[in-house]
Short mmCIF file of C-alpha atoms in Angstrom, two decimals:
data_model
loop_
_atom_site.label_atom_id
_atom_site.label_comp_id
_atom_site.label_asym_id
_atom_site.label_seq_id
_atom_site.Cartn_x
_atom_site.Cartn_y
_atom_site.Cartn_z
CA UNK A 17 0.09 -0.23 0.43
CA UNK A 18 1.42 3.62 -1.24
CA UNK A 19 0.96 5.98 1.11
CA UNK A 20 1.85 9.45 1.70
CA UNK A 21 1.33 9.09 5.51
CA UNK A 22 2.18 7.66 8.71
CA UNK A 23 0.12 6.37 11.40
CA UNK A 24 0.48 5.19 14.57
CA UNK A 25 -1.57 2.77 15.94
CA UNK A 26 -1.82 1.49 20.02
CA UNK A 27 -2.01 -1.75 19.45
CA UNK A 28 -3.64 -3.17 23.04
CA UNK A 29 -6.57 -0.61 21.61
CA UNK A 30 -6.52 -2.95 17.48
CA UNK A 31 -5.72 -5.75 19.34
CA UNK A 32 -8.74 -5.97 21.91
CA UNK A 33 -11.46 -3.52 19.51
CA UNK A 34 -14.66 -5.11 19.74
CA UNK A 35 -17.21 -4.75 16.72
CA UNK A 36 -20.64 -3.99 18.14
CA UNK A 37 -23.07 -4.67 15.42
CA UNK A 38 -22.84 -7.73 12.32
CA UNK A 39 -20.65 -5.12 10.25
CA UNK A 40 -16.85 -6.36 11.84
CA UNK A 41 -16.20 -2.93 11.79
CA UNK A 42 -14.15 -0.97 14.20
CA UNK A 43 -13.84 2.83 13.48
CA UNK A 44 -10.52 4.53 15.53
CA UNK A 45 -8.21 7.43 15.97
CA UNK A 46 -4.31 6.51 15.11
CA UNK A 47 -2.11 7.79 17.85
CA UNK A 48 -0.25 9.59 15.72
CA UNK A 49 -0.10 10.47 11.93
CA UNK A 50 3.34 11.78 9.89
CA UNK A 51 2.31 13.87 6.66
CA UNK A 52 5.30 13.38 4.79
CA UNK A 53 4.14 15.44 1.38
CA UNK A 54 2.06 15.13 -2.00
CA UNK A 55 4.66 13.65 -4.34
CA UNK A 56 5.81 10.59 -1.82
CA UNK A 57 4.42 7.77 -2.58
CA UNK A 58 5.79 5.08 0.34
CA UNK A 59 5.70 1.13 -0.38
CA UNK A 60 8.08 0.22 2.68
CA UNK A 61 9.84 0.94 6.05
CA UNK A 62 12.92 -0.54 8.17
CA UNK A 63 13.49 -0.11 12.10
CA UNK A 64 17.15 0.80 12.48
CA UNK A 65 18.65 1.72 16.23
CA UNK A 66 21.55 3.51 16.29
CA UNK A 67 23.30 4.10 19.69
CA UNK A 68 19.94 3.26 21.45
CA UNK A 69 17.92 5.54 19.42
CA UNK A 70 15.16 4.01 16.89
CA UNK A 71 14.59 5.48 13.48
CA UNK A 72 13.31 4.22 10.79
CA UNK A 73 14.79 4.15 6.77
CA UNK A 74 11.30 4.44 4.09
CA UNK A 75 11.65 3.53 1.47
CA UNK A 76 9.74 6.13 -1.77
CA UNK A 77 8.90 4.54 -4.93
CA UNK A 78 8.64 8.97 -6.05
CA UNK A 79 12.92 7.95 -5.47
CA UNK A 80 14.13 8.48 -2.70
CA UNK A 81 14.85 6.99 0.55
CA UNK A 82 13.34 9.03 4.10
CA UNK A 83 15.11 8.42 7.57
CA UNK A 84 12.15 9.06 10.11
CA UNK A 85 11.95 9.73 13.14
CA UNK A 86 9.23 8.01 14.62
CA UNK A 87 8.68 8.80 18.78
CA UNK A 88 6.92 12.16 18.57
CA UNK A 89 8.20 13.22 21.80
CA UNK A 90 9.46 17.13 21.68
CA UNK A 91 13.03 16.41 20.60
CA UNK A 92 11.69 14.75 17.02
CA UNK A 93 13.97 15.21 14.29
CA UNK A 94 11.88 16.31 11.17
CA UNK A 95 12.01 13.92 7.80
CA UNK A 96 16.03 13.67 6.29
CA UNK A 97 14.90 13.01 2.95
CA UNK A 98 18.56 10.78 2.35
CA UNK A 99 19.29 10.39 -0.53
CA UNK A 100 17.66 10.51 -4.36
CA UNK A 101 17.63 8.73 -6.99
CA UNK A 102 14.96 7.85 -10.47
CA UNK A 103 11.90 6.00 -10.00
CA UNK A 104 11.40 3.45 -12.56
CA UNK A 105 14.22 3.01 -15.62
CA UNK A 106 16.65 5.37 -16.24
CA UNK A 107 16.24 5.17 -20.61
CA UNK A 108 19.83 7.03 -20.95
CA UNK A 109 22.52 8.11 -19.54
CA UNK A 110 25.93 10.61 -20.89
CA UNK A 111 28.75 10.97 -19.86
CA UNK A 112 30.96 14.19 -20.15
CA UNK A 113 33.98 14.64 -22.64
CA UNK A 114 36.50 16.51 -20.15
CA UNK A 115 35.34 16.01 -16.83
CA UNK A 116 34.04 13.59 -14.46
CA UNK A 117 30.42 14.34 -14.96
CA UNK A 118 27.70 12.57 -15.67
CA UNK A 119 24.29 12.38 -16.75
CA UNK A 120 21.19 10.96 -16.57
CA UNK A 121 17.63 10.76 -17.64
CA UNK A 122 14.31 8.68 -17.04
CA UNK A 123 11.09 8.63 -17.77
CA UNK A 124 10.15 9.62 -14.41
CA UNK A 125 10.09 13.81 -15.50
CA UNK A 126 13.67 14.22 -14.43
CA UNK A 127 17.57 14.67 -15.09
CA UNK A 128 20.06 14.72 -12.97
CA UNK A 129 23.99 15.62 -12.61
CA UNK A 130 26.44 13.04 -11.08
CA UNK A 131 29.64 13.98 -10.89
CA UNK A 132 30.93 10.27 -11.24
CA UNK A 133 34.49 11.21 -8.94
CA UNK A 134 32.87 11.70 -6.18
CA UNK A 135 30.40 9.57 -6.75
CA UNK A 136 27.48 11.78 -5.88
CA UNK A 137 25.43 14.29 -7.16
CA UNK A 138 25.39 16.86 -7.80
CA UNK A 139 22.26 18.99 -9.76
CA UNK A 140 18.81 17.19 -10.26
CA UNK A 141 15.73 19.46 -12.56
CA UNK A 142 12.35 18.30 -13.47
CA UNK A 143 10.75 18.55 -16.04
CA UNK A 144 7.34 18.12 -17.34
CA UNK A 145 7.30 14.82 -19.49
CA UNK A 146 9.80 11.91 -19.65
CA UNK A 147 13.28 11.73 -20.27
CA UNK A 148 13.12 9.04 -23.38
CA UNK A 149 17.32 9.60 -24.40
CA UNK A 150 20.50 11.82 -23.68
CA UNK A 151 23.67 12.58 -25.58
CA UNK A 152 26.73 15.03 -24.65
CA UNK A 153 27.95 17.18 -26.98
CA UNK A 154 32.07 16.14 -27.75
CA UNK A 155 33.96 19.54 -27.19
CA UNK A 156 34.10 20.22 -30.56
CA UNK A 157 30.21 22.00 -30.17
CA UNK A 158 31.63 23.11 -27.06
CA UNK A 159 34.57 23.02 -25.75
CA UNK A 160 33.28 23.47 -22.07
CA UNK A 161 32.58 20.36 -22.67
CA UNK A 162 29.64 21.18 -20.09
CA UNK A 163 26.17 20.63 -22.95
CA UNK A 164 23.58 17.85 -23.26
CA UNK A 165 20.96 17.49 -25.62
CA UNK A 166 17.66 15.37 -23.70
CA UNK A 167 15.13 14.17 -26.07
CA UNK A 168 11.33 13.30 -24.22
CA UNK A 169 8.40 11.63 -24.59
CA UNK A 170 6.25 14.25 -26.09
CA UNK A 171 8.78 15.13 -29.10
CA UNK A 172 10.85 18.17 -27.65
CA UNK A 173 14.79 18.31 -27.36
CA UNK A 174 16.38 20.48 -24.74
CA UNK A 175 19.64 22.25 -25.48
CA UNK A 176 21.14 22.20 -21.32
CA UNK A 177 24.15 24.02 -20.82
CA UNK A 178 25.66 22.51 -16.85
CA UNK A 179 28.45 24.70 -15.32
CA UNK A 180 30.01 25.64 -12.11
CA UNK A 181 28.63 28.55 -10.30
CA UNK A 182 31.44 29.38 -8.21
CA UNK A 183 33.44 30.44 -11.59
CA UNK A 184 30.63 32.89 -12.67
CA UNK A 185 31.75 37.12 -12.89
CA UNK A 186 31.63 37.69 -9.28
CA UNK A 187 31.18 34.85 -7.31
CA UNK A 188 34.50 33.33 -6.91
CA UNK A 189 35.35 31.63 -4.13
CA UNK A 190 31.94 31.14 -3.48
CA UNK A 191 31.57 27.71 -1.23
CA UNK A 192 29.22 26.11 -3.59
CA UNK A 193 29.55 22.57 -4.81
CA UNK A 194 26.14 22.20 -6.85
CA UNK A 195 26.31 22.10 -10.58
CA UNK A 196 23.83 24.85 -12.10
CA UNK A 197 21.54 23.79 -14.88
CA UNK A 198 21.04 26.60 -17.28
CA UNK A 199 18.54 25.71 -20.36
CA UNK A 200 19.63 27.11 -23.36
CA UNK A 201 17.77 25.96 -26.39
CA UNK A 202 14.17 24.06 -26.44
CA UNK A 203 13.13 22.91 -29.90
CA UNK A 204 9.86 20.09 -30.71
CA UNK A 205 11.65 18.58 -34.35
CA UNK A 206 9.16 15.31 -33.31
CA UNK A 207 5.31 14.17 -32.59
CA UNK A 208 5.96 11.60 -30.73
CA UNK A 209 9.00 10.28 -28.29
CA UNK A 210 12.27 11.42 -29.37
CA UNK A 211 14.13 7.56 -29.19
CA UNK A 212 17.90 8.38 -30.18
CA UNK A 213 20.32 11.79 -30.48
CA UNK A 214 23.68 12.28 -32.53
CA UNK A 215 26.65 14.27 -33.07
CA UNK A 216 28.40 14.73 -36.12
CA UNK A 217 31.94 14.28 -35.79
CA UNK A 218 32.75 17.55 -36.91
CA UNK A 219 30.19 19.14 -34.93
CA UNK A 220 28.15 20.52 -37.45
CA UNK A 221 25.28 18.68 -37.51
CA UNK A 222 22.74 17.49 -34.97
CA UNK A 223 20.50 14.02 -35.39
CA UNK A 224 17.47 13.43 -33.49
CA UNK A 225 15.10 10.19 -33.82
CA UNK A 226 12.12 8.88 -33.18
CA UNK A 227 9.19 6.36 -32.80
CA UNK A 228 6.83 8.55 -35.80
CA UNK A 229 8.65 7.42 -37.95
CA UNK A 230 10.94 10.60 -38.71
CA UNK A 231 14.99 12.08 -38.39
CA UNK A 232 15.56 15.15 -38.28
CA UNK A 233 19.21 17.23 -38.95
CA UNK A 234 19.89 20.97 -37.29
CA UNK A 235 22.51 22.93 -38.59
CA UNK A 236 24.72 23.86 -35.59
CA UNK A 237 26.15 27.31 -35.02
CA UNK A 238 25.88 30.03 -31.89
CA UNK A 239 22.01 28.43 -31.90
CA UNK A 240 20.55 24.59 -33.34
CA UNK A 241 19.21 25.65 -36.87
CA UNK A 242 16.80 23.26 -37.90
CA UNK A 243 17.64 21.60 -41.64
CA UNK A 244 15.05 19.18 -42.87
CA UNK A 245 13.62 16.06 -42.19
CA UNK A 246 13.15 12.83 -43.80
CA UNK A 247 11.25 9.50 -43.42
CA UNK A 248 12.74 6.29 -42.44
CA UNK A 249 10.36 2.90 -42.33
CA UNK A 250 10.06 2.28 -39.04
CA UNK A 251 10.53 4.14 -35.71
CA UNK A 252 14.07 5.11 -35.20
CA UNK A 253 16.06 2.95 -32.00
CA UNK A 254 19.31 4.58 -32.89
CA UNK A 255 21.98 6.58 -34.93
CA UNK A 256 25.01 6.35 -35.20
CA UNK A 257 27.56 8.83 -37.75
CA UNK A 258 30.76 7.76 -39.60
CA UNK A 259 34.06 7.66 -38.00
CA UNK A 260 35.85 10.52 -39.18
CA UNK A 261 38.63 8.55 -40.25
CA UNK A 262 36.21 8.10 -43.12
CA UNK A 263 35.73 9.64 -47.00
CA UNK A 264 32.34 10.80 -46.78
CA UNK A 265 29.92 11.98 -43.69
CA UNK A 266 27.04 9.35 -42.98
CA UNK A 267 24.83 8.72 -40.85
CA UNK A 268 23.59 4.81 -39.88
CA UNK A 269 19.95 5.18 -38.83
CA UNK A 270 18.55 2.19 -37.45
CA UNK A 271 14.77 1.02 -37.47
CA UNK A 272 13.09 -1.07 -34.78
CA UNK A 273 11.76 -3.16 -37.11
CA UNK A 274 14.25 -4.50 -38.49
CA UNK A 275 15.49 -2.17 -41.23
CA UNK A 276 18.77 -0.15 -41.25
CA UNK A 277 18.74 3.53 -43.34
CA UNK A 278 22.20 5.39 -45.23
CA UNK A 279 22.34 8.99 -45.52
CA UNK A 280 25.04 11.41 -45.86
CA UNK A 281 24.99 14.12 -44.20
CA UNK A 282 22.88 16.43 -45.75
CA UNK A 283 24.15 20.78 -46.34
CA UNK A 284 21.67 23.38 -45.48
CA UNK A 285 21.90 25.37 -48.71
CA UNK A 286 21.32 22.81 -50.73
CA UNK A 287 17.12 22.66 -48.97
CA UNK A 288 14.54 25.25 -49.38
CA UNK A 289 12.77 25.72 -46.20
CA UNK A 290 10.19 28.50 -47.35
CA UNK A 291 7.40 25.94 -47.41
CA UNK A 292 8.35 22.65 -45.98
CA UNK A 293 11.24 21.29 -43.80
CA UNK A 294 10.90 17.09 -45.28
CA UNK A 295 14.04 16.94 -47.74
CA UNK A 296 13.33 14.77 -50.33
CA UNK A 297 15.95 14.73 -52.69
CA UNK A 298 18.45 13.09 -49.70
CA UNK A 299 20.05 9.81 -50.96
CA UNK A 300 19.19 7.25 -48.94
CA UNK A 301 20.07 3.12 -49.10
CA UNK A 302 17.87 1.20 -47.26
CA UNK A 303 18.40 -2.11 -46.06
CA UNK A 304 16.56 -5.06 -44.72
CA UNK A 305 17.06 -7.58 -43.39
CA UNK A 306 15.67 -10.98 -42.42
CA UNK A 307 15.99 -14.91 -41.37
CA UNK A 308 18.21 -16.86 -43.85
CA UNK A 309 17.79 -19.87 -40.82
CA UNK A 310 15.83 -21.67 -42.97
CA UNK A 311 17.84 -21.50 -46.01
CA UNK A 312 21.20 -22.74 -44.47
CA UNK A 313 19.36 -25.57 -42.86
CA UNK A 314 17.79 -26.52 -46.25
CA UNK A 315 21.60 -26.73 -47.80
CA UNK A 316 23.44 -27.80 -44.61
CA UNK A 317 20.01 -30.75 -45.12
CA UNK A 318 20.74 -31.55 -49.41
CA UNK A 319 24.59 -31.72 -49.09
CA UNK A 320 24.21 -34.71 -46.65
CA UNK A 321 22.04 -36.43 -48.43
CA UNK A 322 24.65 -35.76 -51.22
CA UNK A 323 27.43 -36.90 -49.76
CA UNK A 324 24.82 -39.93 -48.34
CA UNK A 325 24.09 -41.07 -51.96
CA UNK A 326 27.85 -40.63 -52.29
CA UNK A 327 29.04 -42.71 -49.54
CA UNK A 328 25.58 -45.41 -50.77
CA UNK A 329 27.10 -45.66 -54.36
CA UNK A 330 31.55 -46.15 -54.22
CA UNK A 331 30.74 -48.77 -51.55
CA UNK A 332 28.59 -50.48 -54.71
CA UNK A 333 31.61 -49.99 -56.51
CA UNK A 334 33.31 -52.03 -54.19
CA UNK A 335 35.50 -49.05 -53.37
CA UNK A 336 35.58 -48.64 -49.36
CA UNK A 337 34.91 -45.10 -48.06
CA UNK A 338 36.40 -45.02 -44.46
CA UNK A 339 35.40 -43.28 -41.36
CA UNK A 340 32.04 -43.74 -42.95
CA UNK A 341 29.15 -46.64 -41.28
CA UNK A 342 26.74 -47.34 -43.55
CA UNK A 343 23.32 -45.03 -43.72
CA UNK A 344 20.60 -44.50 -45.08
CA UNK A 345 19.38 -41.53 -46.81
CA UNK A 346 17.01 -40.68 -45.96
CA UNK A 347 13.66 -39.98 -48.74
CA UNK A 348 11.38 -37.53 -46.54
CA UNK A 349 11.22 -34.54 -48.33
CA UNK A 350 13.26 -31.48 -47.16
CA UNK A 351 11.30 -28.09 -45.56
CA UNK A 352 10.51 -25.44 -47.24
CA UNK A 353 12.35 -22.42 -47.22
CA UNK A 354 10.57 -20.19 -44.31
CA UNK A 355 10.87 -16.31 -43.97
CA UNK A 356 9.18 -14.77 -40.47
CA UNK A 357 6.38 -12.50 -40.82
CA UNK A 358 7.95 -10.85 -38.49
CA UNK A 359 11.58 -9.25 -39.01
CA UNK A 360 14.31 -9.99 -36.50
CA UNK A 361 14.37 -6.29 -34.51
CA UNK A 362 17.46 -5.12 -34.11
CA UNK A 363 19.93 -3.65 -30.70
CA UNK A 364 23.05 -1.44 -31.99
CA UNK A 365 24.76 -1.63 -34.91
CA UNK A 366 28.05 1.32 -36.23
CA UNK A 367 29.72 1.17 -38.34
CA UNK A 368 33.30 -1.11 -38.37
CA UNK A 369 35.00 0.73 -41.69
CA UNK A 370 34.50 2.71 -45.31
CA UNK A 371 31.48 1.08 -45.93
CA UNK A 372 30.58 -0.94 -43.39
CA UNK A 373 29.01 -1.37 -40.27
CA UNK A 374 27.92 -4.99 -37.20
CA UNK A 375 24.87 -5.21 -36.60
CA UNK A 376 23.13 -6.94 -33.61
CA UNK A 377 19.91 -9.10 -34.00
CA UNK A 378 17.26 -10.47 -31.75
CA UNK A 379 17.96 -13.62 -31.52
CA UNK A 380 20.58 -13.50 -34.24
CA UNK A 381 24.23 -13.38 -34.36
CA UNK A 382 26.04 -11.10 -35.17
CA UNK A 383 25.98 -9.38 -39.06
CA UNK A 384 28.53 -7.55 -40.58
CA UNK A 385 27.44 -5.84 -43.73
CA UNK A 386 30.58 -5.57 -45.61
CA UNK A 387 28.53 -4.18 -48.80
CA UNK A 388 26.84 -1.34 -48.19
CA UNK A 389 26.14 -1.01 -52.75
CA UNK A 390 24.92 -4.69 -52.94
CA UNK A 391 20.63 -5.15 -51.78
CA UNK A 392 19.09 -7.40 -50.90
CA UNK A 393 21.10 -8.68 -48.03
CA UNK A 394 21.21 -12.51 -49.68
CA UNK A 395 24.44 -13.37 -50.52
CA UNK A 396 26.14 -11.72 -46.86
CA UNK A 397 25.76 -14.14 -44.17
CA UNK A 398 25.94 -14.24 -40.87
#
């Protein structure tokens, strides 16, 4: 039972309670009660003794641990929130390229900044929607290493900056060690949850992907300026830019439904945004993967059948074949090739070399695509 109020009851009164009618119900008032707040939802408590003084730890499903003094005396201490954390799973994690800072976000609508060098949480900022994607801007975009891009479940992307207030003019030498967050820019490129964010290695283009099956591109200057968007075959699962060592800057788009898409980095001057942001002339390569397990199995059965036929022929000619036993080939018909209706979802992928990338699919072994110009990928085996 989740609660915001802790009630203390007299056990003897409860134990000896006697209903006055046939309902079996007895109404009584608690001895004491402690209200923790409207944003508290307790679901577990345990009692601890410290130097003879009992106190309680309470777990808050909204992401906190409370230390409670339930003595209800004149010396009772106020409730203390010992620590806070995400309530539920963490959706995304990003690490600063220059400092020991880490950022996380979750569907509990918070973005948290940690210093993993001191193992401490520095800052918590709440928003109106849950966070679904996060990445730390590279040093080429923000030389101070303090800029973060966060995507939310309503399609909004927020660019926030983390800074040390002690370094601001007029605040030198102040003792505060808590990081501050400044909201730099907000834009809404998508109509559904943002699922992927990626900066081009040169820091000139920023890409966002969403469950609405679109990828939006932004030019990075003093502000993020929209270039346009493209449509892809499925909800976006991940975005990966080609490394700086590659001759061309391309974006690998991985979709949840098994599609992989590759596009070059769009140039702002080549796309007119006067009437629409939809980019229709961007060269695009589509790759769709499906299971060939049944085909490989059928090929193995054909080879085994041919091998047994050859052994039989050799023995009929009076020749000995070492290392074999008398085996009769099965005359059962070979099974039909089966291709699953739903392709295996893509777990992750990344570039390995120019024109090559690795993919990991659900319930499949790792795939290495070594020629992005060939399609379909039936000749490409795991």
